[in-house]
Amino acid sequence: MAHSTITIRNVAERANVSTATVSRVLNNDPRVRSETKAVVLEAMESLGYKINFVARSLKTNRTHTIGVLAPDLSGDFFMFIAESMSRELTLRGYSIVVGTSRDSEEEEAKRLRHLAERLVDGVVLIPIGSSSAYLPQISALNIPIVFVDRGFVGYEADQVLVDNEGGAYEAVRALIREGHRRIGFLGGKPEVTTAGERFAGYRRAMEETGLEIEQRYVRFGHPTLPFGYRTMEEIVKDPDSPDTWFVVNLFAHLGATNYLVSEGGEMARRITFAAFDEMPYSPLLRYCRYAVQQPIAEMGKAAANLIIDRIEGKGPPGPQILRFKTRLIQHTLAR
Amino acid sequence: MAHSTITIRNVAERANVSTATVSRVLNNDPRVRSETKAVVLEAMESLGYKINFVARSLKTNRTHTIGVLAPDLSGDFFMFIAESMSRELTLRGYSIVVGTSRDSEEEEAKRLRHLAERLVDGVVLIPIGSSSAYLPQISALNIPIVFVDRGFVGYEADQVLVDNEGGAYEAVRALIREGHRRIGFLGGKPEVTTAGERFAGYRRAMEETGLEIEQRYVRFGHPTLPFGYRTMEEIVKDPDSPDTWFVVNLFAHLGATNYLVSEGGEMARRITFAAFDEMPYSPLLRYCRYAVQQPIAEMGKAAANLIIDRIEGKGPPGPQILRFKTRLIQHTLAR
DNA sequence: CTGTAGTATGTAAACGTATACATGAAGGCG
DNA sequence: CGCCTTCATGTATACGTTTACATACTACAG
């Protein structure tokens, strides 16, 4: 507002060239003679020229912005993904706009459409998960999408996933190896792919070693903090319940531990968990013997590169599914 | 790509009006007759018209996007701010693009400039903090900025802050009331406003009650997890060190607690903390007697509304400084 | 009836950039 | 020396909107 904006035209005048040449300099077009390039650059410098990205976007139909849509910005998992994606995207000259689906599929579809309609070149989606009813709508938008964390079976798209089955299997096997025999399952709805796969890993470990899965102690639910808290409350009240549990994610784990800490009874002292996710505060999760660590930073990086490659037409033709290995971490329980 | 994009012109043809009229409908201009409006809307519907925001932005010089720049996306504080801001901004029709300053002032200035240059209508900045060397550059960009969490003395700008002094004072007073006499200070560099103010609150509480501040046990540093860990390590090794500490933020607190948990010695059992911030995993911070809770969601909401009002020219003329009260939370220590 | 004000719409020029096409100069080659 | 290529640059249009200005029509006062 102080002074009216400086455009490519002003630069052109100052440098005694046409706007086309200035534009070519902006885009590093090799066809421009290095002397004139120098003149143009100097003109830009002295005028304090700044490119107008909006105008460029209008012309090129590219915003160099990618959308990231997650159930909840305040989840730890998401925030580490976002952190690593942000780093990678910035490096490659992209900006990142975020959105929240608030754990509602309707909202997810709405926000996705809003993002895709014009603002972004592609979107990275951490889906709510259970259904894919709105997916046809989305693919109609004809913009690259990369799914992270939760996949969709039968939907042809790029996906960045984790070896949920293997991670769960390893953890439960480790528990069994230490002598645990009765192991419950505390986790998400089986129709969500992550939860389903983790349950499969749990089951394989149990069946392979000839251990019985007690249906009463397989607790499915929306794996939030309150869910973990309430379920653990019930479990502790049940004198017959197992002492050992595999927990499907961080929130449920945290909720369960919070309950045990608040209750502090004798039962709590016997409980042992194995659980997905490892965070800075994991040392405080005092009943957790094994943590299944996901390579979150790598996943974010992979998602970022995948979406950009897609946008820039560099990727392989078919949909790409990346599945990362987990790492089992053993904690010492101070009892 | 399936079909070429549908523009205002196609709609105009279909509805037998001019593009101006279509545009007026898009902008809810009251001058258009309701009948023709209906015709236009129907034409849009049947053609599946979607407005091109980029083109609109070029014309109006507004992107309806605001930037959020934070030291680190993966901090809990930031993520709750972002969550609440995102909610509010979406409500008011804005998108949010995020950036990271990676705890480097140079990077902060760079990203800020990049954001401001053309992409966003305004930016919400959670500053690195210590200096404001680059601020003149920024205000030259002539785009509204709201500072959150950390303020700048002597810089005329909207700020959303917390009553750091009062919060710290209250917490330390509460400790003293319970009989604690020797209380150390574990915290950030005093030149960062938040840390400085919190130290002031600590000092006031100590001086008011005639207690001595032992300089040896006032530990300043960049309050990260490793800082808390290492410092606590030193403290525990010092047999003369106090048992009670006021901790300036979550990261330092977490680091300190992580050390104590890993060490598990006798000293740990005697330690008592009062500390800023309250998070879902706070119940696990087992040496924390008092937590100073910041109204993070309200702050995010306030920041969002402040920046939008500024952009839309609705706010009061002078710079606005909002200072939120903290809430003291008492935890029961299970020993 | 003329003049004026108001209302609904159209015309056309921007916004700042990218790019297809045209142009002109220089060089190579038969 | 004429022709074709290559290279560096210019000309002019398009991207999809918004909006100042012009226009046409109606209504109503004088």
XYZ file of C-alpha atoms (C1' of nucleotides) in Angstrom:
730
model
C 0.000 0.000 0.000
C 2.952 2.229 0.609
C 3.824 2.065 -3.067
C 1.867 0.321 -5.766
C 3.037 -3.142 -6.618
C 5.926 -3.695 -8.954
C 5.164 -5.995 -11.820
C 7.013 -7.798 -14.485
C 6.222 -4.878 -16.763
C 8.080 -2.356 -14.658
C 11.061 -4.635 -14.624
C 10.841 -4.999 -18.372
C 10.872 -1.249 -18.907
C 13.756 -0.742 -16.562
C 15.791 -3.423 -18.263
C 14.781 -2.448 -21.790
C 13.437 -5.845 -22.620
C 10.008 -7.328 -23.109
C 7.883 -8.858 -20.377
C 8.400 -12.205 -22.041
C 12.100 -12.021 -21.382
C 11.549 -11.102 -17.774
C 9.212 -14.016 -17.404
C 11.827 -16.264 -18.949
C 14.363 -15.114 -16.446
C 11.905 -15.829 -13.664
C 11.501 -19.348 -14.920
C 15.171 -19.984 -15.584
C 14.571 -20.418 -19.240
C 17.964 -21.351 -20.751
C 17.158 -19.505 -23.941
C 17.956 -16.129 -22.478
C 21.421 -14.711 -22.986
C 23.350 -14.503 -19.778
C 24.104 -10.811 -20.229
C 20.472 -9.826 -20.574
C 19.634 -12.137 -17.718
C 22.042 -10.182 -15.578
C 20.467 -6.901 -16.616
C 16.995 -8.206 -15.802
C 18.075 -9.531 -12.439
C 19.615 -6.227 -11.598
C 16.457 -4.412 -12.574
C 14.472 -6.714 -10.324
C 16.840 -6.134 -7.490
C 16.846 -2.381 -7.762
C 13.081 -2.177 -8.050
C 12.497 -4.650 -5.259
C 10.426 -6.851 -7.505
C 8.511 -9.725 -5.925
C 6.762 -12.293 -8.053
C 3.016 -12.557 -7.711
C 2.332 -16.208 -7.125
C -1.379 -15.835 -7.527
C -1.010 -14.523 -11.046
C 1.411 -17.281 -11.854
C -0.986 -19.849 -10.467
C -3.800 -18.543 -12.587
C -1.693 -18.988 -15.664
C -0.037 -22.283 -14.845
C -2.922 -23.871 -13.011
C -0.555 -24.867 -10.228
C -0.592 -23.489 -6.733
C 2.440 -25.290 -5.375
C 0.416 -25.939 -2.315
C -0.646 -29.265 -1.002
C -3.437 -29.942 1.449
C -3.170 -32.146 4.473
C -6.373 -33.395 5.974
C -6.355 -35.203 9.291
C -8.984 -36.268 11.800
C -7.503 -34.006 14.424
C -4.590 -31.634 14.386
C -3.914 -32.220 18.040
C -3.049 -35.887 17.783
C 0.592 -36.673 18.366
C 0.751 -38.978 15.433
C -0.537 -36.372 13.072
C 1.668 -33.669 14.375
C 4.844 -35.633 13.762
C 3.678 -36.547 10.295
C 2.930 -32.921 9.586
C 6.262 -31.821 10.937
C 8.182 -34.114 8.687
C 6.002 -33.397 5.679
C 6.355 -29.709 6.204
C 10.106 -29.988 6.189
C 10.146 -31.995 2.983
C 7.566 -29.920 1.175
C 9.288 -26.673 1.999
C 12.473 -28.117 0.608
C 10.784 -28.832 -2.669
C 9.135 -25.447 -2.842
C 5.659 -26.336 -1.734
C 3.446 -24.869 0.962
C 1.118 -26.869 3.105
C -2.421 -26.026 4.078
C -4.058 -28.062 6.787
C -7.596 -29.115 7.486
C -9.434 -31.112 10.094
C -12.069 -33.706 9.508
C -13.162 -33.701 13.128
C -13.710 -37.429 13.084
C -16.742 -36.949 10.884
C -16.907 -38.499 7.475
C -19.215 -35.828 6.206
C -16.809 -33.141 7.302
C -13.961 -35.060 5.768
C -15.647 -35.177 2.382
C -16.599 -31.540 2.619
C -13.158 -30.290 3.540
C -11.578 -32.521 0.959
C -13.771 -31.131 -1.750
C -13.110 -27.627 -0.599
C -9.367 -28.150 -0.692
C -9.357 -29.942 -3.967
C -11.676 -27.608 -5.753
C -9.027 -25.088 -6.465
C -6.679 -24.390 -3.699
C -4.220 -27.216 -3.844
C -2.325 -29.320 -6.334
C -2.805 -32.475 -4.336
C -3.846 -33.706 -0.959
C -2.452 -36.005 1.670
C -5.270 -37.628 3.547
C -5.202 -39.321 6.902
C -8.660 -40.763 6.634
C -11.236 -41.217 9.355
C -11.142 -44.682 8.162
C -14.179 -46.819 8.408
C -15.889 -46.233 5.101
C -15.106 -44.956 1.681
C -18.565 -43.939 0.623
C -17.499 -40.549 -0.586
C -14.476 -41.729 -2.524
C -16.080 -41.681 -5.962
C -16.827 -37.994 -5.475
C -13.235 -37.425 -4.625
C -11.690 -39.194 -7.518
C -13.983 -37.165 -9.727
C -12.028 -34.144 -8.601
C -9.136 -35.550 -10.508
C -6.412 -34.403 -8.196
C -3.708 -36.634 -6.756
C -4.371 -38.043 -3.315
C -2.034 -39.927 -1.051
C -3.471 -41.889 1.834
C -1.438 -42.072 4.977
C -1.718 -44.386 7.956
C -5.034 -45.930 7.026
C -5.520 -47.579 3.705
C -8.482 -48.479 1.598
C -8.679 -51.953 0.232
C -9.819 -52.056 -3.333
C -9.225 -48.379 -3.928
C -6.561 -47.583 -6.423
C -4.436 -44.886 -4.885
C -1.051 -44.147 -3.455
C -0.798 -45.182 0.147
C 1.815 -44.828 2.869
C 1.199 -47.471 5.438
C 2.856 -49.399 8.192
C 3.228 -53.098 8.701
C 0.534 -53.203 11.326
C 0.119 -56.926 11.297
C 3.825 -57.572 11.694
C 4.277 -54.954 14.379
C 1.477 -56.331 16.489
C 2.665 -59.891 15.945
C 6.182 -59.107 17.089
C 4.996 -57.343 20.217
C 2.645 -60.093 21.263
C 5.262 -62.735 20.546
C 7.672 -60.860 22.770
C 5.141 -60.867 25.577
C 4.549 -64.562 25.164
C 8.258 -65.254 25.159
C 8.428 -63.597 28.567
C 5.868 -65.980 29.930
C 2.635 -64.064 29.535
C -0.180 -66.432 28.645
C -3.480 -64.627 28.965
C -3.291 -61.522 26.774
C -6.226 -59.224 26.067
C -6.711 -56.910 23.122
C -7.640 -53.308 23.665
C -8.310 -51.492 20.469
C -10.041 -49.832 17.616
C -12.898 -50.907 15.440
C -11.850 -53.838 13.284
C -13.294 -52.286 10.128
C -10.655 -49.595 10.270
C -7.717 -51.096 8.430
C -5.052 -50.274 11.010
C -7.007 -51.782 13.862
C -8.038 -54.761 11.788
C -4.464 -55.526 10.788
C -3.162 -55.107 14.302
C -5.782 -57.486 15.556
C -4.742 -59.957 12.873
C -1.161 -59.762 14.102
C -2.273 -60.299 17.672
C -4.344 -63.279 16.628
C -1.573 -64.846 14.614
C 0.831 -64.617 17.535
C -1.700 -66.161 19.877
C -2.757 -68.946 17.541
C 0.761 -69.821 16.511
C 1.678 -70.465 20.097
C -1.518 -72.318 20.827
C -2.886 -69.694 23.177
C -6.557 -69.092 23.456
C -8.092 -65.752 22.565
C -10.730 -65.011 25.148
C -13.469 -63.116 23.372
C -14.503 -61.355 26.576
C -11.120 -59.719 26.632
C -11.069 -58.513 23.105
C -12.374 -54.984 23.437
C -13.117 -53.051 20.283
C -14.066 -49.376 20.291
C -13.162 -45.962 19.018
C -9.645 -45.837 20.451
C -9.649 -42.519 22.271
C -8.391 -41.479 25.655
C -11.796 -41.841 27.357
C -12.257 -45.246 25.753
C -8.991 -46.465 27.208
C -9.800 -45.009 30.598
C -13.284 -46.475 30.874
C -12.363 -49.845 29.502
C -9.457 -50.189 31.896
C -11.804 -49.263 34.706
C -14.054 -52.191 33.807
C -11.137 -54.508 33.390
C -9.689 -53.768 36.782
C -13.025 -54.410 38.430
C -13.191 -57.845 36.830
C -11.147 -60.180 39.051
C -10.837 -62.743 36.305
C -9.404 -60.371 33.691
C -5.914 -60.932 32.312
C -2.949 -58.922 33.540
C -1.485 -58.485 30.107
C -2.878 -56.398 27.254
C -2.002 -55.460 23.760
C -3.162 -51.895 23.124
C -3.881 -50.708 19.646
C -2.780 -47.104 19.820
C -1.447 -44.220 21.819
C -4.725 -42.670 22.910
C -6.222 -45.842 24.280
C -2.902 -46.619 25.926
C -2.738 -43.208 27.522
C -6.314 -43.433 28.747
C -5.736 -46.850 30.246
C -2.552 -45.751 31.967
C -4.201 -42.612 33.267
C -6.847 -44.752 34.893
C -4.353 -47.080 36.456
C -2.328 -44.176 37.805
C -5.379 -42.513 39.294
C -6.557 -45.762 40.820
C -3.205 -46.926 42.014
C -4.508 -50.200 43.460
C -2.845 -53.541 43.647
C -4.141 -54.660 40.288
C -2.341 -51.789 38.596
C 0.972 -53.072 39.834
C 0.490 -56.363 38.009
C -0.601 -54.958 34.627
C 1.666 -55.176 31.603
C 1.064 -53.531 28.245
C 2.433 -53.799 24.791
C 1.240 -50.947 22.644
C 1.609 -49.139 19.370
C 3.434 -45.806 19.178
C 6.403 -44.268 20.897
C 6.432 -40.625 21.960
C 8.627 -38.300 23.995
C 6.533 -39.042 27.029
C 6.583 -42.790 26.519
C 8.983 -43.326 29.445
C 6.134 -42.208 31.645
C 3.759 -44.886 30.418
C 4.804 -47.050 33.311
C 2.990 -50.261 32.499
C 4.315 -50.465 28.968
C 6.801 -53.259 28.421
C 6.877 -53.155 24.634
C 6.230 -50.269 22.296
C 5.776 -50.698 18.561
C 7.432 -47.691 17.057
C 6.261 -46.408 13.707
C 8.781 -44.579 11.528
C 6.616 -41.504 11.484
C 9.156 -39.072 10.120
C 10.017 -41.388 7.241
C 6.353 -41.841 6.502
C 5.748 -38.129 6.347
C 8.717 -37.677 4.095
C 7.570 -40.474 1.832
C 4.058 -39.065 1.628
C 5.388 -35.649 0.750
C 7.590 -36.948 -2.012
C 4.926 -39.260 -3.320
C 2.367 -36.512 -3.697
C 4.809 -34.138 -5.316
C 6.002 -36.756 -7.753
C 2.408 -37.458 -8.632
C 1.709 -33.791 -9.188
C 4.774 -33.325 -11.299
C 4.121 -36.493 -13.220
C 7.328 -38.140 -12.130
C 6.024 -41.194 -10.353
C 5.485 -44.671 -11.728
C 2.157 -45.155 -13.488
C 0.328 -47.556 -11.177
C -0.730 -46.713 -7.633
C 2.099 -47.061 -5.203
C 1.718 -48.654 -1.808
C 4.562 -48.100 0.615
C 4.527 -50.213 3.712
C 7.015 -49.342 6.409
C 8.400 -51.745 8.974
C 7.900 -51.039 12.659
C 10.490 -51.328 15.383
C 9.925 -53.071 18.678
C 11.133 -51.179 21.697
C 11.565 -52.752 25.071
C 11.011 -50.721 28.217
C 12.192 -51.562 31.674
C 9.320 -51.599 34.083
C 10.197 -50.034 37.408
C 7.849 -51.625 39.842
C -8.759 -32.970 -17.256
C -11.768 -35.069 -18.047
C -13.631 -32.017 -19.263
C -12.247 -28.541 -19.602
C -12.999 -26.232 -16.762
C -16.292 -24.453 -16.585
C -15.996 -20.732 -16.206
C -18.221 -17.844 -15.439
C -18.534 -17.346 -19.166
C -20.118 -20.716 -19.775
C -22.578 -20.018 -17.033
C -23.341 -16.643 -18.545
C -24.083 -18.163 -21.932
C -26.261 -20.850 -20.486
C -28.241 -18.338 -18.475
C -28.373 -15.741 -21.222
C -26.802 -13.035 -19.117
C -23.449 -11.324 -19.036
C -20.474 -12.487 -17.047
C -20.890 -9.421 -14.880
C -24.258 -10.634 -13.743
C -22.915 -14.064 -12.958
C -20.150 -12.500 -10.956
C -22.688 -10.427 -9.087
C -24.602 -13.543 -8.187
C -21.392 -15.101 -6.952
C -20.806 -12.143 -4.700
C -24.369 -11.816 -3.489
C -24.736 -8.404 -5.001
C -28.233 -7.179 -4.048
C -28.622 -5.345 -7.322
C -29.484 -8.475 -9.270
C -33.151 -9.320 -9.747
C -34.141 -12.444 -7.872
C -35.523 -14.110 -10.989
C -32.311 -13.748 -12.959
C -30.405 -14.817 -9.895
C -32.403 -18.019 -9.861
C -31.681 -18.625 -13.527
C -27.978 -18.089 -12.974
C -27.887 -20.381 -9.983
C -29.623 -23.065 -11.957
C -27.157 -22.700 -14.793
C -24.299 -23.059 -12.329
C -25.868 -26.125 -10.840
C -26.524 -27.863 -14.113
C -23.067 -27.120 -15.446
C -21.362 -28.072 -12.220
C -19.650 -24.719 -12.014
C -16.938 -24.237 -9.384
C -15.474 -20.853 -8.731
C -11.778 -20.400 -9.385
C -10.389 -18.892 -6.224
C -7.056 -18.138 -7.765
C -8.592 -15.909 -10.392
C -10.670 -14.207 -7.769
C -7.596 -13.674 -5.639
C -5.733 -12.098 -8.488
C -8.494 -9.591 -8.935
C -9.337 -8.889 -5.312
C -5.856 -9.166 -3.901
C -7.139 -11.408 -1.120
C -6.337 -15.057 -0.702
C -8.522 -15.790 2.299
C -5.618 -17.710 3.658
C -3.681 -16.961 6.756
C -0.238 -18.234 7.637
C 0.767 -19.714 10.938
C 4.427 -19.815 11.745
C 5.678 -21.715 14.773
C 9.064 -22.852 16.011
C 8.061 -26.452 15.702
C 4.910 -28.137 14.520
C 5.421 -31.038 16.837
C 5.148 -29.138 20.072
C 2.027 -29.836 22.064
C 1.410 -26.199 22.731
C 1.503 -25.301 19.098
C -0.665 -28.145 18.045
C -3.478 -27.183 20.372
C -3.255 -23.582 19.244
C -3.363 -24.691 15.641
C -6.296 -26.964 16.281
C -8.375 -24.222 17.763
C -7.303 -21.665 15.196
C -8.110 -24.027 12.389
C -11.604 -24.508 13.719
C -12.236 -20.799 13.991
C -10.678 -19.872 10.682
C -12.613 -22.496 8.795
C -15.764 -21.130 10.320
C -15.005 -17.711 8.952
C -14.080 -18.995 5.534
C -10.323 -18.893 5.771
C -7.722 -21.537 5.115
C -4.565 -21.954 7.104
C -1.091 -22.606 5.812
C 1.581 -23.596 8.256
C 5.290 -23.062 8.443
C 8.121 -23.941 10.756
C 10.879 -21.682 11.925
C 12.954 -24.582 13.224
C 14.083 -22.546 16.205
C 16.212 -20.418 13.914
C 15.653 -16.728 13.663
C 17.001 -16.616 10.177
C 14.614 -19.303 9.096
C 11.798 -17.509 10.852
C 12.435 -14.300 8.951
C 12.777 -16.192 5.706
C 9.584 -18.170 6.059
C 7.732 -15.130 7.247
C 8.769 -13.175 4.219
C 7.893 -16.028 1.963
C 4.445 -16.319 3.452
C 3.781 -12.640 3.491
C 5.058 -11.944 0.053
C 1.963 -13.057 -1.665
C 0.417 -16.139 -0.289
C -1.484 -14.990 2.732
C -3.636 -12.143 3.926
C -2.099 -12.172 7.375
C 0.082 -14.220 9.640
C -0.074 -15.521 13.158
C 3.402 -15.812 14.552
C 4.600 -17.806 17.503
C 8.042 -16.256 17.610
C 11.320 -17.889 18.451
C 11.506 -15.148 20.875
C 14.780 -13.770 21.906
C 15.332 -10.978 19.448
C 13.360 -8.900 17.054
C 16.123 -7.909 14.723
C 14.211 -8.760 11.612
C 10.998 -7.052 12.620
C 11.502 -3.883 10.594
C 11.730 -6.013 7.467
C 8.502 -7.654 8.383
C 6.478 -4.585 9.027
C 7.678 -3.326 5.676
C 5.659 -6.137 4.188
C 2.616 -4.316 5.348
C 0.529 -7.295 6.209
C -1.221 -7.856 9.541
C 0.635 -9.945 12.090
C -0.587 -11.306 15.379
C 1.938 -12.505 17.917
C 0.973 -15.424 20.064
C 2.499 -16.728 23.258
C 5.613 -14.616 23.188
C 5.401 -10.887 22.963
C 7.700 -8.131 21.928
C 8.094 -5.203 24.209
C 8.129 -1.942 22.380
C 6.807 -3.381 19.166
C 3.426 -2.125 18.147
C 1.394 -5.151 17.172
C -1.501 -7.318 18.185
C -0.513 -9.885 20.737
C -2.232 -12.806 22.406
C -0.454 -13.566 25.624
C -0.859 -15.226 28.949
C -0.423 -13.861 32.427
C 2.904 -15.570 32.887
C 3.925 -13.610 35.920
C 0.678 -14.255 37.740
C 0.575 -17.921 36.835
C 4.067 -18.546 38.115
C 3.410 -16.497 41.231
C 0.309 -18.471 42.106
C 2.021 -21.805 41.653
C 5.039 -20.906 43.753
C 2.819 -19.424 46.442
C 0.879 -22.676 46.530
C 4.097 -24.615 47.041
C 5.163 -22.305 49.836
C 1.793 -22.607 51.485
C 2.365 -26.339 51.665
C 5.594 -25.850 53.502
C 8.167 -25.921 50.768
C 10.969 -23.507 51.561
C 13.847 -24.108 49.181
C 12.484 -23.832 45.652
C 14.630 -23.867 42.541
C 13.828 -22.454 39.127
C 14.244 -24.576 36.034
C 13.641 -22.672 32.894
C 14.109 -20.772 29.723
C 16.345 -17.911 28.829
C 15.239 -14.765 30.639
C 15.396 -12.638 27.512
C 12.472 -14.565 26.062
C 9.429 -12.756 27.382
C 7.546 -15.806 28.620
C 10.479 -17.137 30.574
C 11.350 -13.696 31.888
C 7.835 -13.088 33.146
C 7.589 -16.500 34.732
C 10.817 -15.918 36.532
C 9.483 -12.583 37.747
C 6.434 -14.350 39.188
C 8.646 -16.910 40.899
C 10.800 -14.165 42.350
C 7.859 -12.151 43.602
C 6.415 -15.162 45.415
C 9.767 -15.940 47.004
C 10.560 -12.384 48.030
C 7.085 -11.682 49.342
C 7.394 -14.574 51.728
C 10.921 -13.703 52.690
C 12.459 -16.772 51.125
C 15.890 -16.671 49.650
C 16.484 -17.303 45.961
C 19.609 -19.435 45.694
C 21.318 -18.407 42.485
C 22.936 -21.813 42.131
C 19.485 -23.279 41.758
C 18.192 -20.882 39.177
C 18.909 -22.737 35.953
C 18.338 -20.893 32.712
C 18.593 -22.574 29.314
C 16.780 -23.371 26.138
C 13.895 -25.258 27.699
C 13.832 -28.454 25.709
C 13.477 -32.058 26.690
C 17.230 -32.740 26.741
C 17.790 -29.597 28.772
C 15.353 -30.776 31.435
C 16.871 -34.224 31.445
C 20.484 -33.136 31.780
C 19.795 -30.447 34.296
C 17.850 -32.785 36.520
C 20.705 -35.231 36.272
C 23.062 -32.618 37.685
C 20.604 -31.604 40.343
C 20.109 -35.097 41.624
C 23.854 -35.590 41.909
C 24.132 -32.483 44.063
C 23.276 -33.547 47.616
C 22.597 -29.985 48.664
C 20.086 -29.214 45.935
C 16.489 -28.363 46.832
C 13.714 -30.936 46.540
C 11.259 -28.500 45.071
C 11.362 -26.890 41.660
C 9.345 -24.544 39.563
C 9.633 -25.590 35.929
C 9.069 -23.133 33.168
C 7.453 -25.275 30.516
C 6.306 -28.643 29.362
C 9.416 -29.777 27.573
C 11.792 -29.083 30.417
C 9.305 -30.668 32.771
C 9.017 -33.769 30.647
C 12.766 -34.062 30.323
C 13.269 -33.709 34.051
C 10.608 -36.265 34.829
C 11.984 -38.670 32.256
C 15.323 -38.510 34.005
C 13.851 -39.100 37.417
C 11.852 -42.052 36.163
C 14.876 -43.600 34.512
C 17.002 -43.060 37.547
C 14.398 -44.084 40.095
C 16.641 -43.431 43.083
C 15.715 -42.202 46.486
C 16.104 -38.566 45.569
C 13.398 -38.917 42.939
C 10.890 -39.886 45.538
C 11.344 -36.591 47.374
C 11.147 -34.251 44.384
C 8.171 -31.969 43.873
C 7.458 -29.848 40.799
C 5.198 -27.021 39.926
C 5.183 -26.400 36.192
C 3.549 -24.618 33.318
C 1.203 -26.450 30.951
C -1.346 -29.195 31.294
C -1.687 -31.919 28.703
C -3.556 -35.192 28.273
C -0.554 -37.024 29.646
C -0.089 -34.727 32.611
C -1.406 -37.325 35.066
C 1.734 -39.273 34.252
C 4.065 -36.479 35.285
C 4.326 -38.014 38.687
C 6.341 -35.411 40.502
C 4.076 -32.555 39.499
C 2.058 -31.119 42.349
C 0.864 -27.978 40.603
C 0.269 -27.318 36.937
C -0.336 -23.870 35.507
C -2.852 -24.377 32.776
C -2.971 -21.973 29.868
C -6.296 -21.482 28.090
C -4.811 -22.624 24.834
C -8.020 -23.111 22.900
C -9.268 -19.661 23.822
C -5.969 -18.164 22.821
C -6.080 -19.809 19.426
C -9.606 -18.632 18.905
C -8.702 -15.118 19.922
C -5.708 -15.039 17.628
C -7.795 -16.252 14.722
C -10.439 -13.635 15.227
C -7.924 -10.914 15.822
C -6.081 -11.533 12.593
C -9.256 -11.783 10.546
C -10.650 -8.602 12.023
C -7.398 -6.895 11.184
C -7.506 -8.150 7.621
C -11.089 -7.127 7.157
C -10.502 -3.793 8.795
C -12.944 -4.441 11.605
C -10.693 -4.196 14.610
C -9.988 -1.193 16.800
C -7.301 1.127 15.480
C -4.498 0.703 18.013
C -2.594 -2.529 18.573
C -4.484 -4.910 20.792
C -2.866 -6.916 23.537
C -4.918 -9.743 24.979
C -3.622 -11.305 28.136
C -5.304 -14.464 29.337
C -5.449 -15.668 32.919
C -4.013 -19.054 33.808
C -5.594 -21.669 36.018
C -3.775 -23.488 38.797
C -4.351 -27.217 38.873
C -3.491 -29.369 41.849
C -2.391 -32.949 41.338
C -2.326 -35.646 43.938
C 1.096 -37.171 44.220
C 0.968 -40.929 44.625
C 4.173 -41.813 46.368
C -44.278 15.451 -22.436
C -39.707 16.277 -20.934
C -36.428 15.532 -17.479
C -34.493 13.080 -13.823
C -33.631 9.430 -10.782
C -33.365 4.733 -9.990
C -32.817 -0.082 -11.244
C -31.112 -4.047 -13.697
C -27.934 -5.462 -16.859
C -24.189 -5.287 -20.323
C -19.380 -3.847 -22.086
C -14.866 -3.903 -21.558
C -10.793 -3.270 -19.121
C -8.076 -4.669 -15.809
C -5.258 -8.040 -12.147
C 0.212 -10.064 -13.198
C 1.918 -13.732 -15.324
C 3.197 -17.474 -19.050
C 3.650 -18.854 -23.652
C 2.532 -19.826 -28.731
C 3.888 -17.634 -32.463
C 6.382 -14.244 -35.075
C 10.610 -11.919 -36.023
C 15.268 -10.967 -36.934
C 20.091 -11.935 -36.678
C 23.828 -15.058 -37.167
C 25.953 -19.010 -38.776
C 26.648 -23.311 -41.614
C 26.568 -25.570 -45.901
C 25.959 -26.797 -50.604
C 25.206 -16.524 -52.580
C 20.657 -18.452 -51.277
C 18.576 -21.602 -47.938
C 17.858 -23.743 -43.679
C 18.688 -23.925 -38.684
C 19.460 -22.114 -34.349
C 19.268 -18.699 -31.026
C 17.584 -14.565 -28.571
C 13.946 -11.727 -28.139
C 9.456 -9.347 -28.994
C 4.203 -9.289 -29.766
C 0.061 -10.336 -28.253
C -3.274 -13.269 -26.158
C -5.130 -16.012 -22.533
C -5.877 -17.637 -17.608
C -11.074 -16.586 -14.856
C -12.448 -13.169 -12.220
C -14.175 -8.313 -10.570
C -15.764 -3.758 -11.354
C -15.979 1.101 -13.227
C -18.595 2.826 -16.566
C -22.110 2.783 -20.035
C -26.705 1.651 -21.384
C -31.532 0.755 -21.526
C -35.675 0.695 -19.364
C -39.136 2.140 -15.938
C -41.402 5.382 -13.101
C -42.623 9.529 -11.611
C -42.420 14.634 -10.747
C -42.866 18.958 -12.927
